mmCIF file of C-alpha atoms and ligand atoms in Angstrom:
data_model
loop_
_atom_site.group_PDB
_atom_site.id
_atom_site.type_symbol
_atom_site.label_atom_id
_atom_site.label_comp_id
_atom_site.label_asym_id
_atom_site.label_seq_id
_atom_site.Cartn_x
_atom_site.Cartn_y
_atom_site.Cartn_z
ATOM 1 C CA MET A 1 141.373 121.886 125.031
ATOM 2 C CA PRO A 2 143.773 119.093 126.191
ATOM 3 C CA PRO A 3 144.818 115.885 123.965
ATOM 4 C CA THR A 4 141.850 113.112 124.472
ATOM 5 C CA THR A 5 143.650 110.280 126.255
ATOM 6 C CA PRO A 6 142.047 107.065 124.633
ATOM 7 C CA ASN A 7 140.434 104.660 125.859
ATOM 8 C CA PRO A 8 141.019 101.173 125.602
ATOM 9 C CA ALA A 9 137.795 100.021 126.216
ATOM 10 C CA ASN A 10 135.362 102.182 124.330
ATOM 11 C CA PRO A 11 138.139 103.371 121.081
ATOM 12 C CA PRO A 12 136.336 105.446 118.795
ATOM 13 C CA LEU A 13 135.633 104.291 115.296
ATOM 14 C CA PRO A 14 138.699 104.550 112.804
ATOM 15 C CA LYS A 15 138.815 107.158 110.150
ATOM 16 C CA ALA A 16 139.732 109.254 107.981
ATOM 17 C CA GLU A 17 140.684 113.342 108.128
ATOM 18 C CA LEU A 18 139.976 114.349 104.392
ATOM 19 C CA HIS A 19 139.239 118.121 105.849
ATOM 20 C CA LEU A 20 141.203 119.564 108.521
ATOM 21 C CA HIS A 21 143.944 122.481 107.837
ATOM 22 C CA ILE A 22 147.026 122.620 109.848
ATOM 23 C CA GLU A 23 147.230 125.736 110.553
ATOM 24 C CA GLY A 24 143.464 125.522 111.969
ATOM 25 C CA THR A 25 144.955 122.930 114.819
ATOM 26 C CA LEU A 26 147.799 125.803 116.385
ATOM 27 C CA GLU A 27 146.264 125.016 119.798
ATOM 28 C CA PRO A 28 147.055 127.786 122.512
ATOM 29 C CA GLU A 29 150.147 126.388 124.029
ATOM 30 C CA LEU A 30 151.106 126.131 121.161
ATOM 31 C CA ALA A 31 151.239 129.116 119.514
ATOM 32 C CA PHE A 32 152.858 131.448 122.989
ATOM 33 C CA ALA A 33 155.303 128.335 123.423
ATOM 34 C CA LEU A 34 156.778 129.276 119.249
ATOM 35 C CA ALA A 35 156.111 133.535 119.703
ATOM 36 C CA GLU A 36 158.302 132.680 122.923
ATOM 37 C CA ARG A 37 160.743 130.627 121.063
ATOM 38 C CA ASN A 38 160.768 132.869 117.823
ATOM 39 C CA GLY A 39 160.320 136.595 119.987
ATOM 40 C CA VAL A 40 157.616 136.360 117.881
ATOM 41 C CA THR A 41 154.700 139.171 120.749
ATOM 42 C CA LEU A 42 150.913 138.350 120.787
ATOM 43 C CA PRO A 43 148.528 140.901 121.080
ATOM 44 C CA TYR A 44 147.194 138.415 124.015
ATOM 45 C CA ALA A 45 148.070 138.190 127.217
ATOM 46 C CA THR A 46 147.592 134.544 128.282
ATOM 47 C CA GLU A 47 145.802 131.448 126.770
ATOM 48 C CA ASP A 48 142.768 132.366 128.242
ATOM 49 C CA ALA A 49 142.705 135.820 127.020
ATOM 50 C CA LEU A 50 143.435 134.506 122.982
ATOM 51 C CA ARG A 51 140.983 131.587 123.990
ATOM 52 C CA ARG A 52 138.204 134.477 124.615
ATOM 53 C CA ALA A 53 138.786 135.489 121.589
ATOM 54 C CA TYR A 54 137.716 132.416 120.013
ATOM 55 C CA SER A 55 134.466 133.677 119.222
ATOM 56 C CA PHE A 56 133.502 133.998 115.643
ATOM 57 C CA SER A 57 130.362 135.957 114.201
ATOM 58 C CA ASP A 58 131.148 134.352 110.177
ATOM 59 C CA LEU A 59 133.774 133.350 108.356
ATOM 60 C CA GLN A 60 136.186 136.450 108.015
ATOM 61 C CA SER A 61 136.361 137.536 111.161
ATOM 62 C CA PHE A 62 137.576 133.307 112.262
ATOM 63 C CA LEU A 63 140.201 134.305 109.019
ATOM 64 C CA ASN A 64 141.213 137.505 111.099
ATOM 65 C CA LEU A 65 142.464 135.486 113.816
ATOM 66 C CA TYR A 66 143.684 132.880 111.731
ATOM 67 C CA TYR A 67 146.483 134.399 109.305
ATOM 68 C CA ALA A 68 147.551 136.908 113.040
ATOM 69 C CA LEU A 69 148.516 133.197 114.714
ATOM 70 C CA MET A 70 150.260 132.069 112.283
ATOM 71 C CA ALA A 71 153.305 135.079 113.364
ATOM 72 C CA VAL A 72 154.619 132.564 115.006
ATOM 73 C CA LEU A 73 155.164 129.599 112.494
ATOM 74 C CA ARG A 74 158.558 130.701 111.314
ATOM 75 C CA THR A 75 160.938 127.597 110.839
ATOM 76 C CA GLU A 76 160.914 124.123 109.842
ATOM 77 C CA ASN A 77 160.804 123.078 113.770
ATOM 78 C CA ASP A 78 158.028 124.476 114.089
ATOM 79 C CA PHE A 79 156.510 123.146 111.706
ATOM 80 C CA ALA A 80 157.284 119.876 112.183
ATOM 81 C CA ASP A 81 155.464 120.802 115.661
ATOM 82 C CA LEU A 82 153.182 121.364 115.002
ATOM 83 C CA ALA A 83 152.270 118.383 112.636
ATOM 84 C CA HIS A 84 153.426 115.988 115.790
ATOM 85 C CA ALA A 85 151.335 117.978 117.812
ATOM 86 C CA TYR A 86 148.242 116.801 115.509
ATOM 87 C CA LEU A 87 148.593 113.761 114.896
ATOM 88 C CA ALA A 88 149.102 112.557 118.695
ATOM 89 C CA ARG A 89 145.818 114.408 118.730
ATOM 90 C CA ALA A 90 144.130 112.261 116.028
ATOM 91 C CA GLN A 91 145.521 109.110 116.765
ATOM 92 C CA ALA A 92 143.598 109.596 120.157
ATOM 93 C CA GLN A 93 140.395 110.287 117.683
ATOM 94 C CA GLY A 94 140.831 106.460 115.962
ATOM 95 C CA VAL A 95 142.128 108.854 112.757
ATOM 96 C CA ARG A 96 143.703 106.444 110.419
ATOM 97 C CA HIS A 97 144.537 109.247 107.563
ATOM 98 C CA ALA A 98 144.387 112.521 107.370
ATOM 99 C CA GLU A 99 145.347 114.430 104.795
ATOM 100 C CA ILE A 100 146.326 117.623 105.522
ATOM 101 C CA PHE A 101 145.614 120.776 103.276
ATOM 102 C CA PHE A 102 148.708 123.642 104.142
ATOM 103 C CA ASP A 103 148.086 127.320 103.259
ATOM 104 C CA PRO A 104 151.955 128.459 101.144
ATOM 105 C CA GLN A 105 150.716 131.932 100.626
ATOM 106 C CA ALA A 106 150.146 132.450 104.323
ATOM 107 C CA HIS A 107 153.938 131.945 104.909
ATOM 108 C CA THR A 108 155.676 132.838 101.977
ATOM 109 C CA SER A 109 153.882 136.344 102.330
ATOM 110 C CA ARG A 110 155.695 136.632 105.978
ATOM 111 C CA GLY A 111 158.684 135.682 104.689
ATOM 112 C CA VAL A 112 159.314 132.220 104.939
ATOM 113 C CA PRO A 113 160.574 130.144 102.362
ATOM 114 C CA LEU A 114 157.550 127.687 101.080
ATOM 115 C CA GLY A 115 160.617 124.838 100.853
ATOM 116 C CA THR A 116 161.135 125.872 104.915
ATOM 117 C CA VAL A 117 157.217 124.649 105.226
ATOM 118 C CA VAL A 118 157.077 121.997 103.101
ATOM 119 C CA GLU A 119 160.307 120.340 105.223
ATOM 120 C CA GLY A 120 159.152 121.033 107.869
ATOM 121 C CA LEU A 121 155.441 119.358 107.755
ATOM 122 C CA THR A 122 156.618 116.379 105.795
ATOM 123 C CA ARG A 123 159.596 116.071 108.404
ATOM 124 C CA ALA A 124 157.396 115.081 110.563
ATOM 125 C CA LEU A 125 154.447 112.524 108.133
ATOM 126 C CA ASP A 126 157.024 110.522 106.920
ATOM 127 C CA THR A 127 157.221 109.172 110.867
ATOM 128 C CA ALA A 128 153.197 109.630 110.397
ATOM 129 C CA GLY A 129 153.003 105.116 110.176
ATOM 130 C CA GLU A 130 155.262 104.535 112.326
ATOM 131 C CA ARG A 131 154.369 106.543 115.857
ATOM 132 C CA TYR A 132 151.385 107.687 115.207
ATOM 133 C CA GLY A 133 149.544 104.540 112.768
ATOM 134 C CA ILE A 134 148.403 106.929 110.314
ATOM 135 C CA THR A 135 148.761 107.216 106.667
ATOM 136 C CA THR A 136 148.665 111.295 105.119
ATOM 137 C CA ARG A 137 148.647 112.984 102.651
ATOM 138 C CA LEU A 138 149.952 116.308 102.111
ATOM 139 C CA ILE A 139 147.131 119.262 99.945
ATOM 140 C CA MET A 140 147.932 122.840 98.892
ATOM 141 C CA CYS A 141 145.450 125.551 98.700
ATOM 142 C CA PHE A 142 145.417 128.463 97.442
ATOM 143 C CA LEU A 143 144.473 131.617 98.853
ATOM 144 C CA ARG A 144 140.928 132.892 96.862
ATOM 145 C CA ASP A 145 140.883 136.215 97.921
ATOM 146 C CA GLN A 146 144.703 136.263 96.681
ATOM 147 C CA SER A 147 144.705 136.908 93.141
ATOM 148 C CA ALA A 148 145.193 134.267 90.591
ATOM 149 C CA GLU A 149 148.594 135.000 89.188
ATOM 150 C CA SER A 150 149.711 134.948 92.879
ATOM 151 C CA ALA A 151 147.648 130.768 92.610
ATOM 152 C CA LEU A 152 150.270 130.887 89.734
ATOM 153 C CA ALA A 153 152.734 131.860 91.686
ATOM 154 C CA THR A 154 152.939 129.907 94.279
ATOM 155 C CA PHE A 155 151.812 126.205 92.011
ATOM 156 C CA GLU A 156 155.564 127.272 89.916
ATOM 157 C CA ALA A 157 156.365 127.813 93.113
ATOM 158 C CA ALA A 158 155.785 124.206 94.339
ATOM 159 C CA ARG A 159 157.113 121.768 91.145
ATOM 160 C CA PRO A 160 160.273 121.128 93.365
ATOM 161 C CA TYR A 161 158.134 119.864 95.849
ATOM 162 C CA LEU A 162 155.082 118.177 94.079
ATOM 163 C CA ASP A 163 155.923 114.156 94.730
ATOM 164 C CA ARG A 164 155.143 115.443 98.459
ATOM 165 C CA ILE A 165 151.431 117.551 97.781
ATOM 166 C CA THR A 166 148.737 114.910 96.033
ATOM 167 C CA ALA A 167 146.316 117.971 95.527
ATOM 168 C CA VAL A 168 145.842 120.915 95.877
ATOM 169 C CA GLY A 169 142.616 122.675 96.880
ATOM 170 C CA LEU A 170 140.995 126.277 96.859
ATOM 171 C CA ASP A 171 140.535 128.324 100.894
ATOM 172 C CA SER A 172 140.069 131.701 102.549
ATOM 173 C CA ALA A 173 137.479 133.786 101.486
ATOM 174 C CA GLU A 174 134.464 132.356 99.968
ATOM 175 C CA VAL A 175 132.044 135.096 98.873
ATOM 176 C CA GLY A 176 132.981 137.853 95.635
ATOM 177 C CA HIS A 177 135.955 134.856 94.973
ATOM 178 C CA PRO A 178 134.484 132.264 92.622
ATOM 179 C CA PRO A 179 136.251 128.997 91.551
ATOM 180 C CA SER A 180 136.330 129.640 88.003
ATOM 181 C CA LYS A 181 139.210 132.678 88.771
ATOM 182 C CA PHE A 182 141.317 129.558 89.423
ATOM 183 C CA LYS A 183 140.558 127.937 85.935
ATOM 184 C CA GLU A 184 143.876 128.047 84.847
ATOM 185 C CA VAL A 185 145.729 126.651 87.982
ATOM 186 C CA TYR A 186 143.575 123.341 88.191
ATOM 187 C CA ALA A 187 143.845 122.868 85.307
ATOM 188 C CA LEU A 188 148.428 122.641 85.117
ATOM 189 C CA ALA A 189 147.602 121.079 88.566
ATOM 190 C CA ARG A 190 145.505 118.216 87.422
ATOM 191 C CA GLU A 191 148.469 118.178 84.392
ATOM 192 C CA ALA A 192 150.440 117.715 86.744
ATOM 193 C CA GLY A 193 148.738 114.327 87.925
ATOM 194 C CA LEU A 194 147.113 116.001 91.011
ATOM 195 C CA LYS A 195 144.313 115.529 92.492
ATOM 196 C CA CYS A 196 141.954 118.176 93.107
ATOM 197 C CA VAL A 197 139.827 119.806 96.015
ATOM 198 C CA ALA A 198 138.888 123.308 96.460
ATOM 199 C CA HIS A 199 136.329 124.750 99.300
ATOM 200 C CA ALA A 200 132.388 125.755 97.970
ATOM 201 C CA GLY A 201 129.512 126.626 99.028
ATOM 202 C CA GLU A 202 130.560 126.927 103.329
ATOM 203 C CA GLU A 203 129.419 130.701 102.899
ATOM 204 C CA GLY A 204 129.076 130.850 99.280
ATOM 205 C CA PRO A 205 126.431 130.371 97.069
ATOM 206 C CA PRO A 206 125.815 126.172 94.796
ATOM 207 C CA ALA A 207 126.425 128.355 91.725
ATOM 208 C CA TYR A 208 129.918 128.282 92.890
ATOM 209 C CA VAL A 209 129.795 124.290 93.485
ATOM 210 C CA TRP A 210 129.068 123.779 90.116
ATOM 211 C CA GLU A 211 132.152 125.705 88.749
ATOM 212 C CA ALA A 212 133.848 123.646 91.460
ATOM 213 C CA LEU A 213 132.621 120.815 89.439
ATOM 214 C CA ASP A 214 131.774 122.435 85.963
ATOM 215 C CA VAL A 215 135.303 124.443 85.473
ATOM 216 C CA LEU A 216 137.890 123.320 88.615
ATOM 217 C CA GLY A 217 137.106 119.592 88.028
ATOM 218 C CA VAL A 218 137.356 119.150 91.032
ATOM 219 C CA ASP A 219 137.561 114.947 92.122
ATOM 220 C CA ARG A 220 135.481 116.076 95.889
ATOM 221 C CA VAL A 221 134.073 119.104 97.815
ATOM 222 C CA ASP A 222 135.213 120.746 101.040
ATOM 223 C CA HIS A 223 132.199 121.696 103.097
ATOM 224 C CA GLY A 224 129.113 121.918 100.200
ATOM 225 C CA VAL A 225 126.484 121.947 102.137
ATOM 226 C CA ARG A 226 124.851 125.167 100.564
ATOM 227 C CA CYS A 227 124.140 122.503 97.385
ATOM 228 C CA LEU A 228 120.866 121.339 99.603
ATOM 229 C CA GLU A 229 119.825 125.121 98.036
ATOM 230 C CA ASP A 230 119.709 123.142 94.513
ATOM 231 C CA PRO A 231 118.232 119.979 94.108
ATOM 232 C CA GLU A 232 119.703 119.901 90.398
ATOM 233 C CA LEU A 233 123.713 119.865 92.046
ATOM 234 C CA VAL A 234 122.133 117.513 93.766
ATOM 235 C CA ALA A 235 121.122 115.460 91.905
ATOM 236 C CA ARG A 236 124.533 115.780 90.507
ATOM 237 C CA LEU A 237 126.509 115.452 93.371
ATOM 238 C CA VAL A 238 124.187 112.186 94.347
ATOM 239 C CA ALA A 239 124.777 110.486 90.150
ATOM 240 C CA ASP A 240 128.702 110.869 90.443
ATOM 241 C CA GLN A 241 129.166 110.497 93.976
ATOM 242 C CA VAL A 242 131.518 113.939 94.321
ATOM 243 C CA PRO A 243 132.287 113.448 98.076
ATOM 244 C CA LEU A 244 131.367 116.378 100.319
ATOM 245 C CA THR A 245 133.673 117.100 103.452
ATOM 246 C CA VAL A 246 131.714 118.677 105.890
ATOM 247 C CA CYS A 247 132.696 119.544 109.399
ATOM 248 C CA PRO A 248 129.608 120.052 112.044
ATOM 249 C CA LEU A 249 130.972 122.243 114.600
ATOM 250 C CA SER A 250 132.794 124.675 111.952
ATOM 251 C CA ASN A 251 129.542 125.568 110.099
ATOM 252 C CA VAL A 252 128.026 125.458 114.114
ATOM 253 C CA ARG A 253 131.269 127.934 115.489
ATOM 254 C CA LEU A 254 131.046 130.265 111.833
ATOM 255 C CA ARG A 255 127.396 131.260 112.001
ATOM 256 C CA VAL A 256 127.596 128.857 108.879
ATOM 257 C CA ILE A 257 124.308 126.659 110.903
ATOM 258 C CA ASP A 258 122.462 128.724 113.352
ATOM 259 C CA THR A 259 122.881 124.599 116.650
ATOM 260 C CA MET A 260 123.741 121.221 116.234
ATOM 261 C CA ALA A 261 120.194 120.185 115.805
ATOM 262 C CA ASP A 262 119.680 122.230 112.861
ATOM 263 C CA HIS A 263 123.098 120.269 111.534
ATOM 264 C CA PRO A 264 121.765 118.935 107.185
ATOM 265 C CA LEU A 265 123.523 115.775 107.432
ATOM 266 C CA PRO A 266 120.947 113.452 108.104
ATOM 267 C CA ALA A 267 119.375 114.823 105.038
ATOM 268 C CA MET A 268 122.369 115.339 102.979
ATOM 269 C CA LEU A 269 122.792 111.767 103.939
ATOM 270 C CA ASP A 270 119.617 110.839 103.303
ATOM 271 C CA ALA A 271 119.608 112.281 99.739
ATOM 272 C CA GLY A 272 122.386 110.000 98.404
ATOM 273 C CA LEU A 273 124.803 112.109 99.223
ATOM 274 C CA LEU A 274 128.739 111.074 99.559
ATOM 275 C CA VAL A 275 129.129 112.561 102.964
ATOM 276 C CA THR A 276 132.227 112.900 105.386
ATOM 277 C CA VAL A 277 132.825 114.082 108.896
ATOM 278 C CA ASN A 278 135.623 116.464 109.667
ATOM 279 C CA SER A 279 137.483 118.893 111.991
ATOM 280 C CA ASP A 280 138.749 121.954 109.078
ATOM 281 C CA ASP A 281 140.535 123.950 112.178
ATOM 282 C CA PRO A 282 140.274 121.992 115.850
ATOM 283 C CA ALA A 283 142.179 124.365 117.020
ATOM 284 C CA TYR A 284 139.790 127.300 116.964
ATOM 285 C CA PHE A 285 136.149 125.643 116.824
ATOM 286 C CA GLY A 286 136.175 122.993 119.493
ATOM 287 C CA GLY A 287 136.660 119.725 118.582
ATOM 288 C CA TYR A 288 139.268 116.900 116.553
ATOM 289 C CA ALA A 289 137.178 114.240 114.608
ATOM 290 C CA ASP A 290 135.433 112.056 116.998
ATOM 291 C CA ASP A 291 134.643 116.079 118.598
ATOM 292 C CA ASN A 292 132.877 116.246 115.157
ATOM 293 C CA PHE A 293 131.319 112.776 115.221
ATOM 294 C CA THR A 294 130.357 112.773 119.030
ATOM 295 C CA ALA A 295 129.013 116.151 117.980
ATOM 296 C CA VAL A 296 126.475 115.022 115.699
ATOM 297 C CA ARG A 297 125.466 111.891 116.574
ATOM 298 C CA ASP A 298 124.170 113.733 120.726
ATOM 299 C CA ALA A 299 122.569 116.570 118.270
ATOM 300 C CA LEU A 300 121.367 114.212 116.137
ATOM 301 C CA ASP A 301 120.230 110.874 117.573
ATOM 302 C CA LEU A 302 122.853 109.304 115.086
ATOM 303 C CA ASP A 303 122.769 105.229 114.918
ATOM 304 C CA GLU A 304 125.792 103.393 115.842
ATOM 305 C CA GLU A 305 125.662 102.112 112.107
ATOM 306 C CA THR A 306 124.918 105.948 110.825
ATOM 307 C CA LEU A 307 128.135 106.549 112.254
ATOM 308 C CA ARG A 308 130.132 103.509 110.702
ATOM 309 C CA THR A 309 128.317 104.277 107.599
ATOM 310 C CA LEU A 310 130.887 108.082 107.615
ATOM 311 C CA ALA A 311 133.408 106.680 108.317
ATOM 312 C CA CYS A 312 133.484 104.316 105.715
ATOM 313 C CA ASN A 313 132.750 107.379 103.693
ATOM 314 C CA SER A 314 136.134 108.849 104.596
ATOM 315 C CA PHE A 315 138.034 106.189 103.663
ATOM 316 C CA ARG A 316 136.482 105.305 100.381
ATOM 317 C CA ALA A 317 136.270 109.651 99.563
ATOM 318 C CA SER A 318 140.264 109.321 100.384
ATOM 319 C CA PHE A 319 143.161 109.649 97.637
ATOM 320 C CA LEU A 320 144.056 105.999 99.000
ATOM 321 C CA ASP A 321 145.455 103.260 97.041
ATOM 322 C CA GLU A 322 142.682 100.741 97.484
ATOM 323 C CA ALA A 323 144.433 97.992 99.073
ATOM 324 C CA THR A 324 144.707 100.382 102.146
ATOM 325 C CA ARG A 325 142.170 102.001 101.778
ATOM 326 C CA GLU A 326 139.992 98.429 101.964
ATOM 327 C CA ALA A 327 141.817 97.703 105.196
ATOM 328 C CA TYR A 328 140.969 100.773 106.598
ATOM 329 C CA LEU A 329 136.849 99.729 105.392
ATOM 330 C CA LYS A 330 137.879 96.027 107.809
ATOM 331 C CA GLU A 331 139.194 98.043 110.737
ATOM 332 C CA VAL A 332 135.600 99.964 110.339
ATOM 333 C CA GLU A 333 134.013 97.032 109.859
ATOM 334 C CA ALA A 334 135.266 95.083 112.432
ATOM 335 C CA HIS A 335 134.653 98.138 114.920
ATOM 336 C CA GLY A 336 132.863 97.169 117.778
ATOM 337 C CA ARG A 337 131.764 94.012 116.637
ATOM 338 C CA GLY A 338 134.346 91.381 119.024
HETATM 339 N N1 LIG B 1 140.773 128.666 106.209
HETATM 340 C C1 LIG B 1 140.734 127.414 107.160
HETATM 341 N N2 LIG B 1 139.861 127.245 107.723
HETATM 342 C C2 LIG B 1 138.742 127.788 106.169
HETATM 343 C C3 LIG B 1 136.866 127.318 106.341
HETATM 344 N N3 LIG B 1 136.704 126.934 107.172
HETATM 345 N N4 LIG B 1 136.780 127.906 105.383
HETATM 346 C C4 LIG B 1 137.370 128.709 103.884
HETATM 347 N N5 LIG B 1 139.076 128.946 104.165
HETATM 348 C C5 LIG B 1 139.078 127.979 105.771
HETATM 349 ZN ZN1 LIG B 2 138.167 123.934 105.663
#
């Protein structure tokens, strides 16, 4: 989709994006440009033909395309260009802080060294404050449909880069790959001073959310929408104010939820859960951060105060230092109040 042009008369709410796969920001235009630069042939003749493939029946049907398109990402420059393209779009959508996932194994398995990925991404992220007015963090994800040994090897290979990585995460095909499979690597990550997050309760059952909390010791749960099936789990998440990074457009596109009007976001807020709104893989799911805010506002009739609560939650749930968090919260409070 074309980048949103900021409207200075009506700027979007300041917000943090806490659930964003950088590989999921690969727009068709950039995919074709990188394919040409790297001599890679895509299995689609045109950008439109590629866009027509963006119709998913479930998480796996999306992941098949998501991993296939990564073939165009080969050099440091490719990863830097990808991150710059995301940051420009994020800025136009009011994103002031972004905690960005990347999938090292999806690249190292294709012969792209981990250093190429991290150096390329950090080269762009290092300019984000000055060029886009956005603070950033990096979150390294393990692919849960790969082995626990592969996750451990990835973590060891990442040790030279840990000063640039804030947290570890867990993504890819959820069902059949419970969080407990990754207990050891999460213990190592925590020992190394990293924060921990994990996708759980997207397609997987509430039991996976319990495991993410009790076995992995996560600081946040990514998605987590299926927690609503287990009142005891909801009570736990509310009591500990564990943030949930919910991705509304993703949920509809991947058929986790039937329609946006059915999204349980209001019920989650009413239950006292610390919910945030995020874009997941915006190039594939039809919108970036503010597009998700707009989609839930329109379909669920959310008022301005609720949107402001969601924006505040995004900063509260972030891994920012307290002073920067407070400064952003003040921006949200001041927004649109003349
Ligand atoms: N990788 C990229 N997007 C994902 C999602 N929504 N769930 C699990 N893994 C992913
Ligand atoms: Zn995700």
